[in-house]
Coordinates of C-alpha atoms and ligand atoms in Angstrom, one line a residue:
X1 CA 5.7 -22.8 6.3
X2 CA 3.0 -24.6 3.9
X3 CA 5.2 -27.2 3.1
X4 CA 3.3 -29.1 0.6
X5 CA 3.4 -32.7 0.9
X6 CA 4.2 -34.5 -2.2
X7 CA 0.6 -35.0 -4.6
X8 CA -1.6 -34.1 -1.4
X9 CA -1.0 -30.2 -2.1
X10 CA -3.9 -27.4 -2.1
X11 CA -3.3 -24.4 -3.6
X12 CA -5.8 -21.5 -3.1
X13 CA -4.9 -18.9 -5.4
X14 CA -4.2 -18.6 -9.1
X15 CA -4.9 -16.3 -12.3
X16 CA -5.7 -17.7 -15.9
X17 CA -6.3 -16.0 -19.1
X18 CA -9.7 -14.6 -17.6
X19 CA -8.1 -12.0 -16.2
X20 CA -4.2 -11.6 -16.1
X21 CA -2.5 -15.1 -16.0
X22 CA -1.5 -16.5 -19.0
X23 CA -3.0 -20.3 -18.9
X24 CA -6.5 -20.0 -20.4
X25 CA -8.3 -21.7 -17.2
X26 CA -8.5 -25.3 -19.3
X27 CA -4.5 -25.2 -19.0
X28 CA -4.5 -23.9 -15.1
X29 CA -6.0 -27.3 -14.3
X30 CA -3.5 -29.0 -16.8
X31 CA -0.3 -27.8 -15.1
X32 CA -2.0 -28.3 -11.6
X33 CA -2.2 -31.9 -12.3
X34 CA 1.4 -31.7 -13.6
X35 CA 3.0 -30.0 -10.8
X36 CA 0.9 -32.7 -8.1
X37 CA -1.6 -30.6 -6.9
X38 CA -5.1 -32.5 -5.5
X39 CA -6.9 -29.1 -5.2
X40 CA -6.9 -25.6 -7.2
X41 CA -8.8 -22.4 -6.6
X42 CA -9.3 -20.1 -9.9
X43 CA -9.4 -16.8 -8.2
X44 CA -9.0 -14.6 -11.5
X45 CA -9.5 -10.7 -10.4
X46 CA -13.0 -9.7 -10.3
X47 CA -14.9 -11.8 -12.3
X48 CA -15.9 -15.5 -12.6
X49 CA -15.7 -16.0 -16.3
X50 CA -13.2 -18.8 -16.0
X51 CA -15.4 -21.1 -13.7
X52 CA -17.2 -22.6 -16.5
X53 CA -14.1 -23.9 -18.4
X54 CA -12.6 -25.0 -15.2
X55 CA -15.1 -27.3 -14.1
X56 CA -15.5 -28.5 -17.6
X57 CA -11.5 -29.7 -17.5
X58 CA -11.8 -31.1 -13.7
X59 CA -12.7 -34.8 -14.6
X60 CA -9.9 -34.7 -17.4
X61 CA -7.4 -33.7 -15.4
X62 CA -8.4 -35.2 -12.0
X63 CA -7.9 -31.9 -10.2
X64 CA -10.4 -30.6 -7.4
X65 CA -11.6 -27.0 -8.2
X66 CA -12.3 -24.3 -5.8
X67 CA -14.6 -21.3 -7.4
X68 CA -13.2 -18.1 -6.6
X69 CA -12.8 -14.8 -7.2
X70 CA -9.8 -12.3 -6.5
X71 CA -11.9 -8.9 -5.5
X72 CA -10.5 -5.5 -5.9
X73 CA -11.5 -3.8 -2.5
X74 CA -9.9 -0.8 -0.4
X75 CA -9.7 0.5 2.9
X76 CA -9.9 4.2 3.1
X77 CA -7.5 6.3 5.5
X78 CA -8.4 9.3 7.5
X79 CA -6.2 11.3 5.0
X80 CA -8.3 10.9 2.2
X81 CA -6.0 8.3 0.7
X82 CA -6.6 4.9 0.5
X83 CA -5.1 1.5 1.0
X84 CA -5.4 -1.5 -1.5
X85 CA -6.5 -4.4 0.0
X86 CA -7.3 -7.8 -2.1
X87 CA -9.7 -10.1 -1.2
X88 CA -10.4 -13.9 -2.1
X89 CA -14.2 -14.9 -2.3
X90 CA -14.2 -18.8 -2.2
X91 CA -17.9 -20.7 -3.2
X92 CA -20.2 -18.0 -3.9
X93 CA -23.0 -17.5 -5.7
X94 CA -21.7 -15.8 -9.2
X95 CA -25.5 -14.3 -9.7
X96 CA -26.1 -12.7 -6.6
X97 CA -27.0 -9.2 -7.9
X98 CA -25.1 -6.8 -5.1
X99 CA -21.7 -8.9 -5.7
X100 CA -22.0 -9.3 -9.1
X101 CA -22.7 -5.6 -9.9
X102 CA -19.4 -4.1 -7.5
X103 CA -17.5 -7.1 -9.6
X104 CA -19.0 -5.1 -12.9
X105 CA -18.4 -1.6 -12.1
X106 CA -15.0 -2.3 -10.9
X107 CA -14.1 -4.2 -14.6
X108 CA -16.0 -0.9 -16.3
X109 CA -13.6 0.7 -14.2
X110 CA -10.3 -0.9 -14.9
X111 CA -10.9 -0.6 -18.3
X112 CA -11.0 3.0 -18.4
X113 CA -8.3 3.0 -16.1
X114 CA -6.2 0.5 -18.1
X115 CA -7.5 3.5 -21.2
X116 CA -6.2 6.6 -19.8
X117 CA -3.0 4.4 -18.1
X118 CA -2.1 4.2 -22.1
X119 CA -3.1 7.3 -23.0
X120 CA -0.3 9.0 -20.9
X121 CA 2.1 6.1 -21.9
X122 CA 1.4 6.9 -25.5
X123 CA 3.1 10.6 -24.8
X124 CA 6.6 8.9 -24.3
X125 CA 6.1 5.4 -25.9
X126 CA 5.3 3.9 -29.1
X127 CA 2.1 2.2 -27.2
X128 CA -1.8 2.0 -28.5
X129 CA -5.1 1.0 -27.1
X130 CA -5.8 -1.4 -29.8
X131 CA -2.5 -2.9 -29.2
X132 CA -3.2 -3.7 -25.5
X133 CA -6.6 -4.8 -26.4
X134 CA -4.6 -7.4 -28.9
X135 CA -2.7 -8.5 -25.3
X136 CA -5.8 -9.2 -23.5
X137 CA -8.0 -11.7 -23.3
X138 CA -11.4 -11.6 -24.9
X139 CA -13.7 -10.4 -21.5
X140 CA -10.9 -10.9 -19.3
X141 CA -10.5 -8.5 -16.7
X142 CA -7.6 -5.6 -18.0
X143 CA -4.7 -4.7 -15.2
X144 CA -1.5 -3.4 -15.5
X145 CA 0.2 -7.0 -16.9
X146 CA -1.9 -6.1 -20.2
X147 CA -0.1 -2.6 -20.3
X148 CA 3.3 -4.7 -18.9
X149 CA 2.9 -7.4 -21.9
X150 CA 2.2 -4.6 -24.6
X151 CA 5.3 -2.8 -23.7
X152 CA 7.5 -6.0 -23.9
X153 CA 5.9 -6.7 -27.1
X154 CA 7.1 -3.6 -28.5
X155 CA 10.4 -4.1 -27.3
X156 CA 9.9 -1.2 -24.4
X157 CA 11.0 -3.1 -21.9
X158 CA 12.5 -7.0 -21.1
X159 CA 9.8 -8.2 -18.8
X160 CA 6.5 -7.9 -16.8
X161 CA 8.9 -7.4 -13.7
X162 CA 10.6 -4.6 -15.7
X163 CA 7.6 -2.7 -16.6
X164 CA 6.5 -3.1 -12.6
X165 CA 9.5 -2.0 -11.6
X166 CA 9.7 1.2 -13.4
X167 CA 6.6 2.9 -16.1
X168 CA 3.5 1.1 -14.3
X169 CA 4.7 1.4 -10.2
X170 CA 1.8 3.1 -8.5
X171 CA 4.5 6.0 -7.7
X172 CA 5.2 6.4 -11.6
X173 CA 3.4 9.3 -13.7
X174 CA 1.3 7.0 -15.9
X175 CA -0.2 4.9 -12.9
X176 CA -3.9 5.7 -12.9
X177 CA -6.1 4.3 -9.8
X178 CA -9.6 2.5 -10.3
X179 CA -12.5 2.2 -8.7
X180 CA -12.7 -0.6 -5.5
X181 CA -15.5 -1.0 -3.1
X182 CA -14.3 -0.3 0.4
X183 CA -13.1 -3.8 1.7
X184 CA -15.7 -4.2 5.0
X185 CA -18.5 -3.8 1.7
X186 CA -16.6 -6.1 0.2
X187 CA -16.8 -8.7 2.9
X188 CA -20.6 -8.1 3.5
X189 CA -21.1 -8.6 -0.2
X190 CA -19.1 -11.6 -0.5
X191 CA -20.9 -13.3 3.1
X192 CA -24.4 -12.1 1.6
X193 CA -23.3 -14.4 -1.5
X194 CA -22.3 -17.3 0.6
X195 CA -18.4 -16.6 -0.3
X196 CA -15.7 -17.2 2.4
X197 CA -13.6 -13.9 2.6
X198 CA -10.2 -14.4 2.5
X199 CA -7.8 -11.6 2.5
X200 CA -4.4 -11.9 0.2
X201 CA -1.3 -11.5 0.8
X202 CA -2.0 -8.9 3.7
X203 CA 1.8 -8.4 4.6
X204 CA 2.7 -7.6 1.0
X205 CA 4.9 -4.3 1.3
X206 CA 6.5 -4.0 -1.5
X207 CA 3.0 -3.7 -3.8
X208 CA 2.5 -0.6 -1.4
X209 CA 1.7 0.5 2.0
X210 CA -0.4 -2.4 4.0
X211 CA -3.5 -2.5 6.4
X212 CA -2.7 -2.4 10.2
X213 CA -3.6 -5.2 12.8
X214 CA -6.1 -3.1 13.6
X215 CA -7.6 -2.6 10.5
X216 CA -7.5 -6.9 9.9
X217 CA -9.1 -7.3 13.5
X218 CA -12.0 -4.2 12.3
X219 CA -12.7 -6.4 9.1
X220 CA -12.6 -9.7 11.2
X221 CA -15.8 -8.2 13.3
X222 CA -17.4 -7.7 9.6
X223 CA -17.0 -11.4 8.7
X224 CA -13.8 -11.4 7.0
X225 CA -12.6 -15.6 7.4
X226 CA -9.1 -16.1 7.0
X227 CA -5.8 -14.2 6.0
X228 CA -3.1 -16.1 3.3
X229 CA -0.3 -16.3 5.4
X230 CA 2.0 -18.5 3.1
X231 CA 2.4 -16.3 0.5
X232 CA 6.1 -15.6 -1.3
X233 CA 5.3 -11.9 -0.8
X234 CA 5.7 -12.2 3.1
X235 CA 9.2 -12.9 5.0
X236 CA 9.4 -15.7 7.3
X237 CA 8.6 -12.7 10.0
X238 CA 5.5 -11.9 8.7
X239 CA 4.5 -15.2 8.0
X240 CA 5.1 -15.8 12.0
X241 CA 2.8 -12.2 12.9
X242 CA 0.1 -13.1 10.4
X243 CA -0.2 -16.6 12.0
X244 CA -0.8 -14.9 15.4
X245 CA -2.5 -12.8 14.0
X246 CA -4.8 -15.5 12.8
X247 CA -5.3 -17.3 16.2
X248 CA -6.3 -14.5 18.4
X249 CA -8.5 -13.0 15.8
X250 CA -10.2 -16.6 14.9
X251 CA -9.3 -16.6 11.4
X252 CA -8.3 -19.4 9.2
X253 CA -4.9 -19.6 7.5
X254 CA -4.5 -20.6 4.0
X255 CA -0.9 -20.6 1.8
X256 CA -1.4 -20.5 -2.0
X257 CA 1.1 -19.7 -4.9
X258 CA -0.9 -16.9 -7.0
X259 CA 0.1 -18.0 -10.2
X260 CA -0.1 -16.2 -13.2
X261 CA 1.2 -18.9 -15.5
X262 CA 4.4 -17.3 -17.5
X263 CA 3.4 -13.9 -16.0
X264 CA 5.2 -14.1 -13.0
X265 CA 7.4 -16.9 -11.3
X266 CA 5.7 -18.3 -8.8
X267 CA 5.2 -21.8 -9.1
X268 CA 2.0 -23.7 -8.4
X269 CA 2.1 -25.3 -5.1
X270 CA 5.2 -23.7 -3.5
X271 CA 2.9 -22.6 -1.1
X272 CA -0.3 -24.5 -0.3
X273 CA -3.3 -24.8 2.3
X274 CA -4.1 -27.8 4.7
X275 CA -7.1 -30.2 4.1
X276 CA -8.7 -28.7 7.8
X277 CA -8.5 -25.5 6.4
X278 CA -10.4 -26.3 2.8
X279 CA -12.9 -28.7 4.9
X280 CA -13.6 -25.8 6.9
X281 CA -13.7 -23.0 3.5
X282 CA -16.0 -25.5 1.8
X283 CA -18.5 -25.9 5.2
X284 CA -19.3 -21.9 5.0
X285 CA -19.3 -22.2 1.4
X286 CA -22.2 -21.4 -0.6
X287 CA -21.0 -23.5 -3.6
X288 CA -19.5 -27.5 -3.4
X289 CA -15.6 -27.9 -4.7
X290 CA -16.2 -29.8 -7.6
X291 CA -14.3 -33.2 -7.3
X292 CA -12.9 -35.6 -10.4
Ligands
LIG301 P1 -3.6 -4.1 -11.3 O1 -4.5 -5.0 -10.6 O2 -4.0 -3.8 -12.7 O3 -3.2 -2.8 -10.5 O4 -2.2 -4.9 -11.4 C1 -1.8 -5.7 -10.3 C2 -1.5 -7.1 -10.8 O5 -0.2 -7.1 -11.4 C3 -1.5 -8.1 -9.7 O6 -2.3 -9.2 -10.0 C4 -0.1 -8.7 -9.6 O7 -0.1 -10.1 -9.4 C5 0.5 -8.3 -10.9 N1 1.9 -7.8 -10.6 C6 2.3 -7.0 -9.6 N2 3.7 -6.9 -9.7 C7 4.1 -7.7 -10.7 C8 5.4 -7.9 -11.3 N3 6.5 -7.4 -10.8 N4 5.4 -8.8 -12.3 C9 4.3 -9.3 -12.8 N5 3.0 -9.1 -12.3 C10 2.9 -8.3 -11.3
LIG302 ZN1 -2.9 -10.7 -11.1
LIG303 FE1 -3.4 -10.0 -5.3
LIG304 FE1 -3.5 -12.8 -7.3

């Protein structure tokens, strides 16, 4: 189950203030070293405007740092709808021009998303624009945690869960969609910047409906490299189908704790990724892990 093995953990997936965690990226590397772990990915959500202040904190904190990037992506249905699929990017190149523009127009487009999601808020609650701008981070990517941490700063509701729970659930009135590139675009983008394509949390069915085997095989064929199996959105069940999954597709299993400092609860290193498993990440890598 990813057990990690006391100070040898690898952790693949986490969030600072770059996008919607709460450590500013300096910090993530602080409390990685504090909670044991010999290896960290930054993976904030479509962007890389953490990486610089990571690296810069690696040495001090003698913490190995995996570039990443959490992308927004989707896989359209035959009924016009579509599902949302996310997608870790490990070691590319941040200036390739085709990945770094879908990373851009998907930020433009969360933060007219994260606009209009406030807009119809503002009809029922005491909530501003300017006041959720106030809760982000300068140039960090906006998502629904900005909208979750204004609301519990006005006393709306209790908690980030709270707000999930009930005003910002994608089946609530105010939930606003935004845009994604389709996730086998996504993968192509990622390869053609010497990422390795991992896809999060697949199994995760209570953010919403999730992709089929057939769907993970379909992207597989497109270059996709791994799925996060150890995850504490999947059940010990789906942990055991992913893993199957995994081995008759080829693909590379990775566990990580996708922490979003004192966003969420989930502690760095309660799930974590073997050493093969990095070895073989950073080999297809475009980019080195930087080491203390
Ligand atoms: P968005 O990308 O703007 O649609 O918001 C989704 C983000 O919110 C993801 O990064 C999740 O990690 C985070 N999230 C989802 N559910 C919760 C929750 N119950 N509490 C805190 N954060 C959550
Ligand atoms: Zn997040
Ligand atoms: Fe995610
Ligand atoms: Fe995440």
């Amino acid at each position: 189950m990813g057990a990690p093995i006391l100070g040898r953990v690898i952790d693949l997936h986490t969030h600072s203030s770059a996008s919607d965690g709460t450590d500013e990226p300096r910090q993530v590397l602080e409390a990685a070293a504090a909670a044991d772990l010999t290896v960290v990915a930054l993976t904030d959500h479509d962007t890389t405007a953490g990486w610089d202040a990571a690296a810069d904190a690696v040495e001090r904190y003698g913490v190995a740092l995996v570039r990443g990037t959490e992308v927004s992506t989707r896989v359209p249905m035959p009924d016009g709808s579509h599902i949302s699929v996310h997608l870790l990017s490990y070691l590319h190149d941040p200036t390739n021009p085709a990945l770094a523009d879908e990373l851009e127009r998907t930020r433009t487009s969360r933060r007219t998303r994260a606009r209009a999601m406030t807009d119809l808020l503002a009809r029922d609650y005491p909530i501003t624009w300017e006041a959720v701008v106030a809760h982000t981070g300068d140039g960090a990517t906006v998502g629904r945690p900005h909208l979750a941490d204004t609301l519990v700063a006005l006393g709306v509701v209790a908690t980030r869960d709270e707000a999930f729970a009930t005003m910002l659930h994608a089946s609530a009135p105010y939930y606003v969609p935004h845009y994604a590139p389709d996730a086998a675009l996504a993968i192509r983008a990622v390869r053609a910047a010497g990422g390795v394509p991992v896809m999060a949390h697949p199994g995760a069915g209570a953010r919403g409906r999730v992709v089929t085997d057939e769907t993970i095989a379909e992207l597989a064929d497109v270059g996709l490299a791994g799925l996060e199996v150890d995850h504490r959105d999947h059940d010990a069940d789906t942990r055991a189908h992913l893993r199957d999954l995994a081995a008759a597709l080829g693909l590379l299993v990775t566990g990580s704790s996708d922490y979003h400092g004192a966003g969420k609860t989930n502690r760095l290193g309660e799930n974590a990724t073997s050493p093969d498993v990095l070895e073989a990440i950073e080999g297809e890598g475009a980019l080195p892990v930087i080491r203390p």
